[in-house]
PDB file of C-alpha atoms in Angstrom:
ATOM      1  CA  UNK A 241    -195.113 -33.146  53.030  1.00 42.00           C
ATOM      2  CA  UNK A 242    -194.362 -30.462  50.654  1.00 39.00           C
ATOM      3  CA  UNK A 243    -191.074 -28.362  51.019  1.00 39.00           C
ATOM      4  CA  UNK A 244    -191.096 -24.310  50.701  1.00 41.00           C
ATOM      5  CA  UNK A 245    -190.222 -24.945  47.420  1.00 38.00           C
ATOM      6  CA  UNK A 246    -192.902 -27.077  46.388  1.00 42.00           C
ATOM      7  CA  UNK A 247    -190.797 -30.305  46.466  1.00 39.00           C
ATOM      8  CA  UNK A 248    -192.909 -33.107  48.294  1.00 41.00           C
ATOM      9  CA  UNK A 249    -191.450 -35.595  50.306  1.00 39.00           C
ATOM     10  CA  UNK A 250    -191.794 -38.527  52.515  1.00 39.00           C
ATOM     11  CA  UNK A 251    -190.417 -39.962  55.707  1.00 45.00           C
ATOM     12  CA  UNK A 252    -188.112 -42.998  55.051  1.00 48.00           C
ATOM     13  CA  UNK A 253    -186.136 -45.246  57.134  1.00 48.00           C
ATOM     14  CA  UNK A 254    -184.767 -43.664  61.108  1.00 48.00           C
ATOM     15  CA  UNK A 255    -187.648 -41.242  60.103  1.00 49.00           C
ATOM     16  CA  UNK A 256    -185.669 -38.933  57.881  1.00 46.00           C
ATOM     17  CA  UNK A 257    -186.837 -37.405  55.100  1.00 42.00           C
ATOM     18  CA  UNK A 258    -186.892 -38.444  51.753  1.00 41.00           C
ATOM     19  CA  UNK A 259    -186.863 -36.941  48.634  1.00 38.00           C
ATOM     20  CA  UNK A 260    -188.190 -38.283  45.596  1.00 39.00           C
ATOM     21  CA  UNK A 261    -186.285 -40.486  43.630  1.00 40.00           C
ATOM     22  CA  UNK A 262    -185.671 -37.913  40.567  1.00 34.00           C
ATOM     23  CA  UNK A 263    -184.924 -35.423  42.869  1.00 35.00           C
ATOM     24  CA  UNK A 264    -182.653 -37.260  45.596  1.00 39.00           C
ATOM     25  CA  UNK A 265    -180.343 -38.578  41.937  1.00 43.00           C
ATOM     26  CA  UNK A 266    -180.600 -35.538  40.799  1.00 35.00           C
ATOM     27  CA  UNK A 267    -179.221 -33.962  44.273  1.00 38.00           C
ATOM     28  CA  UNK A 268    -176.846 -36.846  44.615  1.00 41.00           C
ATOM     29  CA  UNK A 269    -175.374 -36.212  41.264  1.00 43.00           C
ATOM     30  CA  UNK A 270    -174.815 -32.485  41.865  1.00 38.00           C
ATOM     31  CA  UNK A 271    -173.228 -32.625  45.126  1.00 43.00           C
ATOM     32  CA  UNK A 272    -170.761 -36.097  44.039  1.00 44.00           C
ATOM     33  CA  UNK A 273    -170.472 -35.327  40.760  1.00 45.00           C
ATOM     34  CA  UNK A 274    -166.959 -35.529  39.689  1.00 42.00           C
ATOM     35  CA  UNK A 275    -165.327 -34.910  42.939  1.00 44.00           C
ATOM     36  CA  UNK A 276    -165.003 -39.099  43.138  1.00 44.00           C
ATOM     37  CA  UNK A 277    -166.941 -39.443  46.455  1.00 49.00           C
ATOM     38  CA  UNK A 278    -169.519 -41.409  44.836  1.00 81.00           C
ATOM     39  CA  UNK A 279    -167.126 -44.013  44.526  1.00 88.00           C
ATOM     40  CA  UNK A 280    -165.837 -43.776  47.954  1.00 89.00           C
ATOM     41  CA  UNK A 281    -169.628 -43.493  49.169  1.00 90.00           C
ATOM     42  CA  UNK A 282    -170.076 -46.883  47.215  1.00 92.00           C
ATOM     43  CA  UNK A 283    -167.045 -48.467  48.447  1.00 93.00           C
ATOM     44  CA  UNK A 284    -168.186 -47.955  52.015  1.00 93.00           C
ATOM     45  CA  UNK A 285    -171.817 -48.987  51.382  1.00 94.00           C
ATOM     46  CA  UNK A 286    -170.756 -52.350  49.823  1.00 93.00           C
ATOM     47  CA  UNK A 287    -167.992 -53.127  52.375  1.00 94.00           C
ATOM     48  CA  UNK A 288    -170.374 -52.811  55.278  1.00 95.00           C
ATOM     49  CA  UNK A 289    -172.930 -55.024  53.194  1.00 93.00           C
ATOM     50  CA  UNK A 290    -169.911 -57.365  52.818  1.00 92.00           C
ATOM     51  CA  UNK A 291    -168.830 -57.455  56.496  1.00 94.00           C
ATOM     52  CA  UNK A 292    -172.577 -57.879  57.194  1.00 94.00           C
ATOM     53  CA  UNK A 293    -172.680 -60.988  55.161  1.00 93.00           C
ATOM     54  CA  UNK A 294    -169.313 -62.231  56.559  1.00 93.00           C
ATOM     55  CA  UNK A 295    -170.399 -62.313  60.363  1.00 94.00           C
ATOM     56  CA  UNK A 296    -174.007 -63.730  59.618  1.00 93.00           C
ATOM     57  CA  UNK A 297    -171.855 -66.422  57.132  1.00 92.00           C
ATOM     58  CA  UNK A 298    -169.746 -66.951  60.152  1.00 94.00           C
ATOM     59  CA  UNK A 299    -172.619 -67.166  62.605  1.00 94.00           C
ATOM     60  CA  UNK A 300    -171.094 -64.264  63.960  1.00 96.00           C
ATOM     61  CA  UNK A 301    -173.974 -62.604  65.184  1.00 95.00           C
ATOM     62  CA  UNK A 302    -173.007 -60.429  67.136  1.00 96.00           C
ATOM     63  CA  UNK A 303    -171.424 -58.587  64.810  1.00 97.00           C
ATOM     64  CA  UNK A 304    -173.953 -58.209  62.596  1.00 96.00           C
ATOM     65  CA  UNK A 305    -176.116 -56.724  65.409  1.00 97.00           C
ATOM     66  CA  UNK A 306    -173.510 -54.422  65.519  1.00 97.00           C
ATOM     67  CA  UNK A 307    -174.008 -53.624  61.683  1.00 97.00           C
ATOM     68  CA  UNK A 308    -177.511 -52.920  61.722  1.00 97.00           C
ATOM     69  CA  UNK A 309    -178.847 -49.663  62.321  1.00 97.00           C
ATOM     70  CA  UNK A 310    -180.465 -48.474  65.853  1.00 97.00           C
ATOM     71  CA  UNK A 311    -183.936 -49.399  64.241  1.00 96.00           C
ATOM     72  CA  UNK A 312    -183.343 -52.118  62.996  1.00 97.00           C
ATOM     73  CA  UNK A 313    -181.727 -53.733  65.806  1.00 97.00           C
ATOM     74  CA  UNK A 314    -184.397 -52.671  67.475  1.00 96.00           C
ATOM     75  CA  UNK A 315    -187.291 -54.135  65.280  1.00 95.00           C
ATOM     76  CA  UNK A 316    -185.043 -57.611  65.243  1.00 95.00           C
ATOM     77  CA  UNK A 317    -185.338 -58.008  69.155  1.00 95.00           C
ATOM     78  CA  UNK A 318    -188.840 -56.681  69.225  1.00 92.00           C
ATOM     79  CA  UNK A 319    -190.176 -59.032  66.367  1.00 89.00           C
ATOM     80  CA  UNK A 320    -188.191 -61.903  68.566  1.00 84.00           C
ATOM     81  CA  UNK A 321    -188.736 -60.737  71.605  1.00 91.00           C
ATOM     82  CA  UNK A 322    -185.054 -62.127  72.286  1.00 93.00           C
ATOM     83  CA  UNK A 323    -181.720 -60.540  71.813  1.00 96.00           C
ATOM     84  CA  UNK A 324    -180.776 -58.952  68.805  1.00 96.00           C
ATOM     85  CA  UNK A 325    -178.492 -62.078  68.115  1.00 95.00           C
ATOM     86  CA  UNK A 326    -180.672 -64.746  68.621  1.00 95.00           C
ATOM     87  CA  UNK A 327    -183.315 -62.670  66.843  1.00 94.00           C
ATOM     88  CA  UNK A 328    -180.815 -62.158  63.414  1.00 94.00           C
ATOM     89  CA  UNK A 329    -179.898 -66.157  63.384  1.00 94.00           C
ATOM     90  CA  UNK A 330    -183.843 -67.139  63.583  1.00 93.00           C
ATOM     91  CA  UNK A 331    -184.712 -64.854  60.726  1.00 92.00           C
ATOM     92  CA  UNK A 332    -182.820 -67.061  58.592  1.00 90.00           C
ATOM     93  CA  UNK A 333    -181.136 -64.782  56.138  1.00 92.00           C
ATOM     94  CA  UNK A 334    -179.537 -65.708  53.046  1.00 86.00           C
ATOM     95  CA  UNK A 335    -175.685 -66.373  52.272  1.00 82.00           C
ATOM     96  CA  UNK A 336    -174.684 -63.405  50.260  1.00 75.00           C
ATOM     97  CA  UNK A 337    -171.992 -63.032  48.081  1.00 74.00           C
ATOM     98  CA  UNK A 338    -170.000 -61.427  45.717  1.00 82.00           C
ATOM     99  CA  UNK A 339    -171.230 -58.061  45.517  1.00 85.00           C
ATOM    100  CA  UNK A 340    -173.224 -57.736  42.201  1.00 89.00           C
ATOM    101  CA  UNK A 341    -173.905 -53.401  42.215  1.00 91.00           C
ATOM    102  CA  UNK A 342    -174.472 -50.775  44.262  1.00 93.00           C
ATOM    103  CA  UNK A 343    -176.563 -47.817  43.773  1.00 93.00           C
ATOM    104  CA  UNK A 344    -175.916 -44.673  46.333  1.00 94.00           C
ATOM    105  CA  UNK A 345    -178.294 -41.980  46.730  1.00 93.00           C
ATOM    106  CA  UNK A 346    -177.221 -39.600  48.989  1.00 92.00           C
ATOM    107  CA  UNK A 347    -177.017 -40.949  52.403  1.00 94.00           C
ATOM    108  CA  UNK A 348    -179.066 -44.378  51.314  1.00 95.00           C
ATOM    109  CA  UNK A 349    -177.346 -47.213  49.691  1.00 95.00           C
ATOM    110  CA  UNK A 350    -178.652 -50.713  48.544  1.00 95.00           C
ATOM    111  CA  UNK A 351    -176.733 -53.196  47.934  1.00 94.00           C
ATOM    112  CA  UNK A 352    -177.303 -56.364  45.388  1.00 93.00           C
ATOM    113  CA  UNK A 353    -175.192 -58.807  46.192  1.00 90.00           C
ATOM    114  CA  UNK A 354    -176.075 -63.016  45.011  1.00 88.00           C
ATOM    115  CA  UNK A 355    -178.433 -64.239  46.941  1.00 84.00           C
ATOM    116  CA  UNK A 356    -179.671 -61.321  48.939  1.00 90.00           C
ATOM    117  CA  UNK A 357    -180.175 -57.126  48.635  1.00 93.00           C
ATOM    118  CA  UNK A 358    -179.379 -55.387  51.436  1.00 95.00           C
ATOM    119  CA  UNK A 359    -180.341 -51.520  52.312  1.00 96.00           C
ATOM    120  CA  UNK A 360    -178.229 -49.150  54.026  1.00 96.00           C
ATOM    121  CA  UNK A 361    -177.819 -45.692  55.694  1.00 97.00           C
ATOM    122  CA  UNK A 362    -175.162 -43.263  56.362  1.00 96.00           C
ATOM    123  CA  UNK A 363    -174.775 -42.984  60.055  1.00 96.00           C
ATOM    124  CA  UNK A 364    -171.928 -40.746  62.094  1.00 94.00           C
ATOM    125  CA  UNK A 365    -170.537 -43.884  62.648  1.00 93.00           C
ATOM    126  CA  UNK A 366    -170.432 -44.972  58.980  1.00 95.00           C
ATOM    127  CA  UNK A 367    -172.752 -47.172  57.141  1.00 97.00           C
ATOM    128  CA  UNK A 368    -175.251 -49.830  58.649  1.00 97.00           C
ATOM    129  CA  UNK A 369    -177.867 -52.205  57.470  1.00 97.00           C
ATOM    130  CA  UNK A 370    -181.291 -50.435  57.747  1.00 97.00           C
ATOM    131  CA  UNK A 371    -182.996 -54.022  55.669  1.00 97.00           C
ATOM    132  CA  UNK A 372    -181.685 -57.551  54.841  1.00 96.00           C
ATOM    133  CA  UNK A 373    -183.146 -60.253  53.438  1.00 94.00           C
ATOM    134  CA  UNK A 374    -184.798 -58.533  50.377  1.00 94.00           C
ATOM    135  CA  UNK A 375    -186.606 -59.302  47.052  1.00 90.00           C
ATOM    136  CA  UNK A 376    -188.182 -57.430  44.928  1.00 88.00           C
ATOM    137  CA  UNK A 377    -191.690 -57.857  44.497  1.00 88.00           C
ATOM    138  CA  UNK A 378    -191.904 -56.499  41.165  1.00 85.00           C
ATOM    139  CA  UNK A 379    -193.459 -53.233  39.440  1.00 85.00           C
ATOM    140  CA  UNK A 380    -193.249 -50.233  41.647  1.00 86.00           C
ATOM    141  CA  UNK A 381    -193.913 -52.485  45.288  1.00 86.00           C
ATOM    142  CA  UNK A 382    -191.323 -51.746  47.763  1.00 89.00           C
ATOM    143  CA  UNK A 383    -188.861 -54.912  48.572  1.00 91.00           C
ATOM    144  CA  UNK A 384    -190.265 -57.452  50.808  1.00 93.00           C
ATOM    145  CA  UNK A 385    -187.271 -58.111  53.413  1.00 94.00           C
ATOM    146  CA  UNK A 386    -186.876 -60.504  56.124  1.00 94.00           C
ATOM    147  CA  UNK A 387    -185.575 -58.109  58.810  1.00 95.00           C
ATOM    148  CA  UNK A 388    -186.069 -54.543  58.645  1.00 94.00           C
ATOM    149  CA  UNK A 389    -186.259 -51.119  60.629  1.00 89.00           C
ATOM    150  CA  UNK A 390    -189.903 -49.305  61.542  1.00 72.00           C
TER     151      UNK A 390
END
């Protein structure tokens, strides 16, 4: 899609619109620029990721149900065909921790952490997990991750 101002964009995760990555930093860094929400934005984005890790490392699954994004949580019990929680322990996912960076980009986060990257969105109700179980597949390919949104 191309915006009235000739900006073309895409549809990303929850179906929102995305703009390209130059544009959506560039964006990013005019509206947090020096106001010091980036770092709260990245605070929040890597403590959900951490609490995220910390249920699934506890076998807490229902709480990391709970973290993930209506899509996502959705996709888990479809791909299952079981519960969201019995649906998160079967995929497996990786023990993840410390934190290693964070990038935020507007209302999208990912998160590296050891073992594991994790993708997030800004929701009214904070940040949740929109992908899990992540690598990189190298070049410009999109992560390959283990549970994920439509």
């Amino acid at each position: 899609m191309v915006t009235a101002s000739g900006t073309r964009t895409t549809t990303g995760p929850g179906g929102r619109t995305v703009l390209p990555r130059t544009a959506g930093a560039l964006l990013a860094a005019l509206l947090l620029g020096g106001c010091g929400a980036s770092a709260a934005r990245e605070d929040g984005a890597a403590e959900a990721g951490r609490r995220f890790a910390a249920a699934l490392s506890a076998a807490d699954y229902r709480t990391g149900c709970a973290l993930l994004a209506p899509g996502t949580r959705e996709q888990v019990e479809e791909d299952g065909r079981t519960p969201c929680g019995t649906g998160l322990r079967e995929a497996g996912l990786p023990t993840a921790v410390p934190v290693r960076g964070v990038t935020v980009r507007g209302q999208e986060a990912q998160l590296r952490m050891t073992g594991d990257t994790v993708f997030l969105s800004r929701f009214d109700t904070g940040w949740l997990v929109t992908a899990a179980g992540c690598e990189p597949r190298g070049g410009d390919e999109p992560y390959r991750c283990t549970v994920q949104g439509d």
